[in-house]
Amino acid sequence: MSMGSPGSEHTSCTSLSPPYISHPHTDTRTAWLEEASEDVKPSRSFLGLPELSWPGVYLPCYDRLAIEENPWVLRMTEAPAPTAASPCRNLELNPAKLSQNPDPPNEMEGQTEERCLEQVQTMVEGEVLKDVETACKLLNIAPDPLDWSCVHVQKWLLWTEHLYRLPQVSSAFQELNGRDLCSMTEADFRQCSLQFGDMLYAHLDIWRSAAAMKERCPPEDSNSAADNSSWSDVISIYPSQPIHLWQFLRELLLKPHNYSRCIRWINKEKGIFKIEDSAHVARLWGVRKNRPAMNYDKLSRSIRQYYKKGIIRKPDVSRRLVYQFVNPV
DNA sequence: TATAAGGAAGGTC
DNA sequence: GACCTTCCTTATA
C-alpha cells in the first residue's frame, strides 16, 4: 500500500487518523502539523488558551533531542501512514471517540476522566512554561515576546531554526522587535517565509500563550527545582549579565532531560562531564551568543582559556571531549 | 579526520 | 582588562 496517498486510501479513517501521515512534498518534521486531523488535536481550550491557533501537537519540551529520545514522538513525526490492516492508533487519546462510546461512562468514571484531563492539562502547561523558561535563560531573553528587542527576535528565530532544523529564516524578519512580531498575522508570517511561516507563527503562539499562562498563574515557588537552583539562579538573578561559557555548560548539564544527548555528567561529584555532540553544543552556544559561525573548534579554544584561570581542566585521565570543572557544585 | 593544545590578534563590554 | 572569537600551527589518536 502506498504511503504517499493517505487522503485517498484512508478516507474511512480520516477522522481518527494519527497525526503522522507523511506527505510526499512535505518535510516529515512538519507533515503531521499540516495533516493532523482536527479531532486528534487537543482543543485550544484544553490549555485554557484564547482563540490562538493550535500550535501543533508539538511542544517545546519535545525538542529535537527529546524527539530522538522519545519513540512516541518519533512515531508522531516519522512513522508510516496507517494501513487498513493496522487500525488507527491514538484512539484512546481521541475525545471524539471517547464521546462516541456506546456505553456512556458512569458519573464516577466521568469525574476520573475529568481529573485525568486536568492533570494532563496541568502537566502540559507546566512543561510549556518550564521549556520557555529554559530557552529564556539560554537565550537571555524575556519570556514575553512583547518585551523583545530586534536582537531578541533574531535570537529567538535562530533558536527556532535550530530547534526545528529549519533553513535560515531569520533574515526575513530583520529589524522587527517583539511587538512588531506579535502584531503580525499568520498570513504575514507566511509572506516572510512561505514554507515555514506558519510553523514560526505557531511557535511564537506557544511563547505568547506561555506568557499569558505565567501572568494568570505566577509560579508559587520559583525554587522548586532546588537541585538546579544554585547555578541557574545566578543567571536568573542577573539576566542582563552576559553569560560565561562555563555557566552555559552548567546550564546544559543541569537540564539532562533536554541536553543529555549533547552534554552529560560523567561524574557530577567531581565535575567531570562529556560533550557527546560537539557540533550541537557549539551551535547552542552560538545561538546563545548570537554567533552563527560558532563551532567546536572555537568553543574548545574558549574552554582551554579556562585552564589557566582554574575554572575547567582536563581530568587526570584525559579523554576526548571530556572536561572537568575545577570546583564542582 | 576529529580533537587537543596553545599562540596571536582583534572585538565587545 | 576580562572574556571571548577567530585564525592559525602542530601534535596525536
GROMACS .gro file of C-alpha atoms (C1' of nucleotides) in nm:
model
  355
    1MET     CA    1   0.000   0.000   0.000
    2SER     CA    2   0.132   0.340  -0.091
    3MET     CA    3   0.242   0.567   0.189
    4GLY     CA    4   0.207   0.880  -0.013
    5SER     CA    5  -0.164   0.897  -0.063
    6PRO     CA    6  -0.322   0.889   0.276
    7GLY     CA    7  -0.613   1.100   0.171
    8SER     CA    8  -0.736   0.868  -0.099
    9GLU     CA    9  -0.676   0.541   0.075
   10HIS     CA   10  -0.765   0.621   0.430
   11THR     CA   11  -1.068   0.833   0.396
   12SER     CA   12  -1.266   0.598   0.612
   13CYS     CA   13  -1.008   0.652   0.881
   14THR     CA   14  -0.958   1.022   0.834
   15SER     CA   15  -1.137   1.138   1.138
   16LEU     CA   16  -0.933   0.909   1.354
   17SER     CA   17  -0.603   0.917   1.172
   18PRO     CA   18  -0.295   0.965   1.382
   19PRO     CA   19  -0.102   1.280   1.305
   20TYR     CA   20   0.194   1.107   1.143
   21ILE     CA   21   0.070   1.068   0.791
   22SER     CA   22   0.352   1.165   0.565
   23HIS     CA   23   0.311   1.383   0.263
   24PRO     CA   24   0.531   1.330  -0.041
   25HIS     CA   25   0.612   1.701  -0.068
   26THR     CA   26   0.619   1.792   0.291
   27ASP     CA   27   0.905   1.791   0.531
   28THR     CA   28   0.846   1.500   0.768
   29ARG     CA   29   0.919   1.729   1.059
   30THR     CA   30   0.616   1.937   0.980
   31ALA     CA   31   0.397   1.697   0.791
   32TRP     CA   32   0.192   1.598   1.089
   33LEU     CA   33   0.139   1.961   1.172
   34GLU     CA   34  -0.039   2.009   0.845
   35GLU     CA   35  -0.202   1.671   0.821
   36ALA     CA   36  -0.321   1.633   1.174
   37SER     CA   37  -0.692   1.595   1.168
   38GLU     CA   38  -0.899   1.813   1.393
   39ASP     CA   39  -1.009   1.551   1.636
   40VAL     CA   40  -0.661   1.436   1.731
   41LYS     CA   41  -0.560   1.787   1.823
   42PRO     CA   42  -0.644   1.878   2.177
   43SER     CA   43  -0.867   2.179   2.161
   44ARG     CA   44  -0.715   2.519   2.230
   45SER     CA   45  -0.931   2.542   2.536
   46PHE     CA   46  -0.758   2.230   2.656
   47LEU     CA   47  -0.475   2.459   2.752
   48GLY     CA   48  -0.713   2.722   2.873
   49LEU     CA   49  -0.597   2.948   2.595
   50PRO     CA   50  -0.790   3.203   2.396
   51GLU     CA   51  -0.853   3.199   2.024
   52LEU     CA   52  -0.490   3.147   1.936
   53SER     CA   53  -0.436   2.891   1.665
   54TRP     CA   54  -0.330   2.547   1.778
   55PRO     CA   55   0.046   2.540   1.755
   56GLY     CA   56   0.067   2.179   1.656
   57VAL     CA   57   0.089   1.886   1.889
   58TYR     CA   58   0.450   1.985   1.917
   59LEU     CA   59   0.563   2.124   2.248
   60PRO     CA   60   0.897   2.286   2.305
   61CYS     CA   61   0.974   2.021   2.560
   62TYR     CA   62   0.989   1.776   2.273
   63ASP     CA   63   1.275   1.944   2.101
   64ARG     CA   64   1.498   1.758   1.863
   65LEU     CA   65   1.675   1.585   2.144
   66ALA     CA   66   1.360   1.475   2.311
   67ILE     CA   67   1.229   1.355   1.978
   68GLU     CA   68   1.539   1.143   1.936
   69GLU     CA   69   1.489   1.002   2.282
   70ASN     CA   70   1.120   0.956   2.266
   71PRO     CA   71   0.985   0.685   2.043
   72TRP     CA   72   0.635   0.816   2.091
   73VAL     CA   73   0.728   1.147   1.937
   74LEU     CA   74   0.923   0.962   1.671
   75ARG     CA   75   0.600   0.786   1.583
   76MET     CA   76   0.433   1.121   1.563
   77THR     CA   77   0.685   1.251   1.313
   78GLU     CA   78   0.823   0.963   1.121
   79ALA     CA   79   0.603   0.662   1.136
   80PRO     CA   80   0.444   0.547   0.814
   81ALA     CA   81   0.083   0.607   0.737
   82PRO     CA   82  -0.158   0.359   0.884
   83THR     CA   83  -0.290   0.086   0.668
   84ALA     CA   84  -0.629  -0.070   0.658
   85ALA     CA   85  -0.478  -0.370   0.829
   86SER     CA   86  -0.328  -0.162   1.103
   87PRO     CA   87  -0.601   0.005   1.297
   88CYS     CA   88  -0.556   0.370   1.377
   89ARG     CA   89  -0.368   0.435   1.695
   90ASN     CA   90  -0.427   0.708   1.944
   91LEU     CA   91  -0.789   0.622   1.969
   92GLU     CA   92  -0.758   0.638   2.340
   93LEU     CA   93  -0.649   1.000   2.308
   94ASN     CA   94  -0.940   1.094   2.092
   95PRO     CA   95  -1.208   1.282   2.282
   96ALA     CA   96  -1.448   1.241   1.992
   97LYS     CA   97  -1.404   0.869   2.007
   98LEU     CA   98  -1.449   0.872   2.380
   99SER     CA   99  -1.774   1.055   2.345
  100GLN     CA  100  -1.890   0.800   2.089
  101ASN     CA  101  -1.860   0.521   2.340
  102PRO     CA  102  -2.187   0.331   2.324
  103ASP     CA  103  -2.168   0.271   2.699
  104PRO     CA  104  -2.161   0.618   2.849
  105PRO     CA  105  -1.928   0.633   3.149
  106ASN     CA  106  -2.095   0.649   3.480
  107GLU     CA  107  -2.058   0.959   3.694
  108MET     CA  108  -1.752   0.825   3.875
  109GLU     CA  109  -1.575   0.741   3.552
  110GLY     CA  110  -1.662   1.086   3.422
  111GLN     CA  111  -1.508   1.250   3.723
  112THR     CA  112  -1.197   1.034   3.696
  113GLU     CA  113  -1.166   1.124   3.332
  114GLU     CA  114  -1.208   1.491   3.414
  115ARG     CA  115  -0.939   1.468   3.681
  116CYS     CA  116  -0.709   1.293   3.435
  117LEU     CA  117  -0.764   1.567   3.180
  118GLU     CA  118  -0.698   1.830   3.443
  119GLN     CA  119  -0.377   1.656   3.541
  120VAL     CA  120  -0.266   1.632   3.180
  121GLN     CA  121  -0.353   1.997   3.127
  122THR     CA  122  -0.151   2.097   3.432
  123MET     CA  123   0.137   1.882   3.316
  124VAL     CA  124   0.134   2.027   2.966
  125GLU     CA  125   0.115   2.382   3.098
  126GLY     CA  126   0.400   2.310   3.337
  127GLU     CA  127   0.616   2.163   3.064
  128VAL     CA  128   0.550   2.453   2.829
  129LEU     CA  129   0.637   2.705   3.099
  130LYS     CA  130   0.948   2.514   3.200
  131ASP     CA  131   1.076   2.489   2.846
  132VAL     CA  132   1.008   2.851   2.768
  133GLU     CA  133   1.188   2.940   3.088
  134THR     CA  134   1.485   2.725   2.992
  135ALA     CA  135   1.502   2.881   2.649
  136CYS     CA  136   1.478   3.228   2.805
  137LYS     CA  137   1.778   3.153   3.023
  138LEU     CA  138   1.980   3.007   2.741
  139LEU     CA  139   1.897   3.293   2.507
  140ASN     CA  140   1.892   3.560   2.774
  141ILE     CA  141   1.562   3.699   2.655
  142ALA     CA  142   1.237   3.789   2.826
  143PRO     CA  143   0.962   3.527   2.831
  144ASP     CA  144   0.707   3.766   2.687
  145PRO     CA  145   0.768   3.827   2.314
  146LEU     CA  146   0.616   4.174   2.355
  147ASP     CA  147   0.926   4.272   2.551
  148TRP     CA  148   1.172   4.163   2.286
  149SER     CA  149   1.406   4.395   2.105
  150CYS     CA  150   1.513   4.332   1.745
  151VAL     CA  151   1.817   4.143   1.873
  152HIS     CA  152   1.597   3.926   2.093
  153VAL     CA  153   1.372   3.849   1.798
  154GLN     CA  154   1.674   3.741   1.596
  155LYS     CA  155   1.796   3.524   1.883
  156TRP     CA  156   1.456   3.361   1.913
  157LEU     CA  157   1.446   3.299   1.538
  158LEU     CA  158   1.793   3.145   1.542
  159TRP     CA  159   1.684   2.928   1.830
  160THR     CA  160   1.370   2.821   1.648
  161GLU     CA  161   1.571   2.748   1.334
  162HIS     CA  162   1.796   2.530   1.541
  163LEU     CA  163   1.510   2.361   1.724
  164TYR     CA  164   1.320   2.267   1.411
  165ARG     CA  165   1.629   2.230   1.192
  166LEU     CA  166   1.496   2.498   0.962
  167PRO     CA  167   1.698   2.667   0.693
  168GLN     CA  168   1.783   3.027   0.769
  169VAL     CA  169   1.461   3.223   0.801
  170SER     CA  170   1.569   3.496   1.042
  171SER     CA  171   1.681   3.729   0.762
  172ALA     CA  172   1.318   3.768   0.656
  173PHE     CA  173   1.231   3.915   0.995
  174GLN     CA  174   1.508   4.167   1.032
  175GLU     CA  175   1.451   4.495   1.213
  176LEU     CA  176   1.137   4.365   1.382
  177ASN     CA  177   1.100   4.386   1.755
  178GLY     CA  178   0.876   4.164   1.964
  179ARG     CA  179   0.582   4.396   1.942
  180ASP     CA  180   0.606   4.404   1.564
  181LEU     CA  181   0.630   4.026   1.557
  182CYS     CA  182   0.325   3.983   1.778
  183SER     CA  183   0.121   4.218   1.565
  184MET     CA  184   0.183   4.004   1.260
  185THR     CA  185  -0.083   3.765   1.141
  186GLU     CA  186  -0.021   3.411   1.029
  187ALA     CA  187  -0.052   3.535   0.670
  188ASP     CA  188   0.220   3.793   0.740
  189PHE     CA  189   0.444   3.515   0.865
  190ARG     CA  190   0.376   3.311   0.555
  191GLN     CA  191   0.462   3.613   0.347
  192CYS     CA  192   0.802   3.632   0.519
  193SER     CA  193   0.861   3.260   0.488
  194LEU     CA  194   0.630   3.074   0.258
  195GLN     CA  195   0.742   2.732   0.374
  196PHE     CA  196   0.792   2.785   0.747
  197GLY     CA  197   0.589   3.096   0.827
  198ASP     CA  198   0.304   2.902   0.979
  199MET     CA  199   0.545   2.699   1.189
  200LEU     CA  200   0.715   3.010   1.322
  201TYR     CA  201   0.379   3.168   1.388
  202ALA     CA  202   0.274   2.857   1.582
  203HIS     CA  203   0.594   2.858   1.782
  204LEU     CA  204   0.553   3.225   1.865
  205ASP     CA  205   0.199   3.140   1.966
  206ILE     CA  206   0.334   2.896   2.224
  207TRP     CA  207   0.554   3.166   2.371
  208ARG     CA  208   0.270   3.415   2.384
  209SER     CA  209   0.048   3.155   2.543
  210ALA     CA  210   0.317   3.072   2.797
  211ALA     CA  211   0.350   3.440   2.882
  212ALA     CA  212  -0.028   3.461   2.924
  213MET     CA  213  -0.027   3.149   3.142
  214LYS     CA  214   0.251   3.288   3.355
  215GLU     CA  215   0.057   3.609   3.402
  216ARG     CA  216  -0.252   3.412   3.505
  217CYS     CA  217  -0.069   3.177   3.736
  218PRO     CA  218   0.258   3.323   3.860
  219PRO     CA  219   0.490   3.049   3.986
  220GLU     CA  220   0.424   2.969   4.351
  221ASP     CA  221   0.772   2.856   4.428
  222SER     CA  222   1.048   2.957   4.195
  223ASN     CA  223   1.289   2.746   4.395
  224SER     CA  224   1.101   2.423   4.342
  225ALA     CA  225   1.380   2.292   4.122
  226ALA     CA  226   1.613   2.310   4.414
  227ASP     CA  227   1.866   2.073   4.271
  228ASN     CA  228   1.912   2.301   3.973
  229SER     CA  229   1.896   2.624   4.157
  230SER     CA  230   2.246   2.720   4.259
  231TRP     CA  231   2.389   2.790   3.919
  232SER     CA  232   2.083   2.876   3.717
  233ASP     CA  233   1.977   3.120   3.986
  234VAL     CA  234   2.298   3.311   3.937
  235ILE     CA  235   2.192   3.363   3.582
  236SER     CA  236   1.829   3.436   3.667
  237ILE     CA  237   1.922   3.695   3.923
  238TYR     CA  238   2.136   3.883   3.675
  239PRO     CA  239   1.955   3.822   3.348
  240SER     CA  240   2.121   4.116   3.177
  241GLN     CA  241   2.472   3.998   3.261
  242PRO     CA  242   2.649   3.824   2.977
  243ILE     CA  243   2.667   3.455   3.046
  244HIS     CA  244   3.005   3.285   3.064
  245LEU     CA  245   3.074   2.973   2.870
  246TRP     CA  246   3.128   2.769   3.183
  247GLN     CA  247   2.791   2.890   3.317
  248PHE     CA  248   2.626   2.799   2.991
  249LEU     CA  249   2.777   2.450   3.002
  250ARG     CA  250   2.648   2.411   3.358
  251GLU     CA  251   2.305   2.517   3.242
  252LEU     CA  252   2.303   2.247   2.978
  253LEU     CA  253   2.435   1.990   3.222
  254LEU     CA  254   2.162   2.080   3.469
  255LYS     CA  255   1.896   2.006   3.207
  256PRO     CA  256   1.970   1.642   3.128
  257HIS     CA  257   1.612   1.596   3.014
  258ASN     CA  258   1.679   1.829   2.724
  259TYR     CA  259   2.051   1.811   2.665
  260SER     CA  260   2.189   1.476   2.782
  261ARG     CA  261   2.227   1.375   2.422
  262CYS     CA  262   2.478   1.651   2.359
  263ILE     CA  263   2.643   1.700   2.701
  264ARG     CA  264   2.624   1.496   3.019
  265TRP     CA  265   2.789   1.436   3.352
  266ILE     CA  266   3.042   1.156   3.371
  267ASN     CA  267   3.096   1.220   3.739
  268LYS     CA  268   2.887   1.504   3.875
  269GLU     CA  269   3.054   1.500   4.217
  270LYS     CA  270   3.394   1.552   4.058
  271GLY     CA  271   3.255   1.791   3.798
  272ILE     CA  272   3.361   1.569   3.511
  273PHE     CA  273   3.144   1.598   3.203
  274LYS     CA  274   3.150   1.482   2.846
  275ILE     CA  275   3.046   1.667   2.536
  276GLU     CA  276   2.863   1.400   2.341
  277ASP     CA  277   2.773   1.610   2.040
  278SER     CA  278   3.036   1.877   1.998
  279ALA     CA  279   2.872   2.037   1.696
  280HIS     CA  280   2.539   2.061   1.871
  281VAL     CA  281   2.681   2.216   2.186
  282ALA     CA  282   2.873   2.463   1.973
  283ARG     CA  283   2.555   2.551   1.783
  284LEU     CA  284   2.370   2.608   2.109
  285TRP     CA  285   2.649   2.832   2.233
  286GLY     CA  286   2.646   3.015   1.902
  287VAL     CA  287   2.274   3.073   1.931
  288ARG     CA  288   2.314   3.193   2.288
  289LYS     CA  289   2.587   3.438   2.194
  290ASN     CA  290   2.440   3.528   1.859
  291ARG     CA  291   2.745   3.386   1.683
  292PRO     CA  292   2.615   3.180   1.393
  293ALA     CA  293   2.972   3.085   1.292
  294MET     CA  294   3.045   2.922   1.625
  295ASN     CA  295   3.188   2.571   1.605
  296TYR     CA  296   3.352   2.325   1.838
  297ASP     CA  297   3.699   2.439   1.739
  298LYS     CA  298   3.626   2.787   1.870
  299LEU     CA  299   3.424   2.669   2.166
  300SER     CA  300   3.700   2.434   2.275
  301ARG     CA  301   3.952   2.717   2.246
  302SER     CA  302   3.738   2.914   2.489
  303ILE     CA  303   3.723   2.614   2.720
  304ARG     CA  304   4.102   2.588   2.708
  305GLN     CA  305   4.126   2.950   2.814
  306TYR     CA  306   3.974   2.829   3.141
  307TYR     CA  307   4.272   2.602   3.206
  308LYS     CA  308   4.488   2.898   3.308
  309LYS     CA  309   4.206   3.052   3.508
  310GLY     CA  310   4.146   2.733   3.702
  311ILE     CA  311   3.780   2.705   3.607
  312ILE     CA  312   3.791   2.398   3.383
  313ARG     CA  313   4.066   2.146   3.323
  314LYS     CA  314   4.117   1.812   3.160
  315PRO     CA  315   4.057   1.523   3.401
  316ASP     CA  316   4.356   1.329   3.529
  317VAL     CA  317   4.287   1.061   3.274
  318SER     CA  318   4.246   1.273   2.965
  319ARG     CA  319   3.979   1.161   2.724
  320ARG     CA  320   3.844   1.318   2.411
  321LEU     CA  321   3.564   1.566   2.473
  322VAL     CA  322   3.583   1.511   2.847
  323TYR     CA  323   3.646   1.809   3.074
  324GLN     CA  324   3.629   1.875   3.443
  325PHE     CA  325   3.511   2.171   3.646
  326VAL     CA  326   3.787   2.256   3.891
  327ASN     CA  327   3.527   2.349   4.153
  328PRO     CA  328   3.241   2.104   4.124
  329VAL     CA  329   2.898   2.203   4.250
  330DT     C1'  330   3.965   1.327   1.026
  331DA     C1'  331   3.847   1.495   1.464
  332DT     C1'  332   4.022   1.652   1.870
  333DA     C1'  333   4.373   1.881   2.172
  334DA     C1'  334   4.679   2.245   2.288
  335DG     C1'  335   4.821   2.697   2.276
  336DG     C1'  336   4.993   3.148   2.033
  337DA     C1'  337   4.833   3.569   1.848
  338DA     C1'  338   4.532   3.933   1.711
  339DG     C1'  339   4.103   4.150   1.737
  340DG     C1'  340   3.617   4.271   1.910
  341DT     C1'  341   3.289   4.389   2.267
  342DC     C1'  342   3.153   4.530   2.705
  343DG     C1'  343   4.117   4.442   3.130
  344DA     C1'  344   3.815   4.043   3.112
  345DC     C1'  345   3.618   3.739   2.818
  346DC     C1'  346   3.560   3.564   2.445
  347DT     C1'  347   3.605   3.491   1.898
  348DT     C1'  348   3.868   3.393   1.511
  349DC     C1'  349   4.251   3.206   1.283
  350DC     C1'  350   4.643   2.962   1.294
  351DT     C1'  351   5.011   2.572   1.359
  352DT     C1'  352   5.146   2.150   1.548
  353DA     C1'  353   5.063   1.709   1.767
  354DT     C1'  354   4.805   1.294   1.849
  355DA     C1'  355   4.461   0.911   1.841
   0.00000   0.00000   0.00000
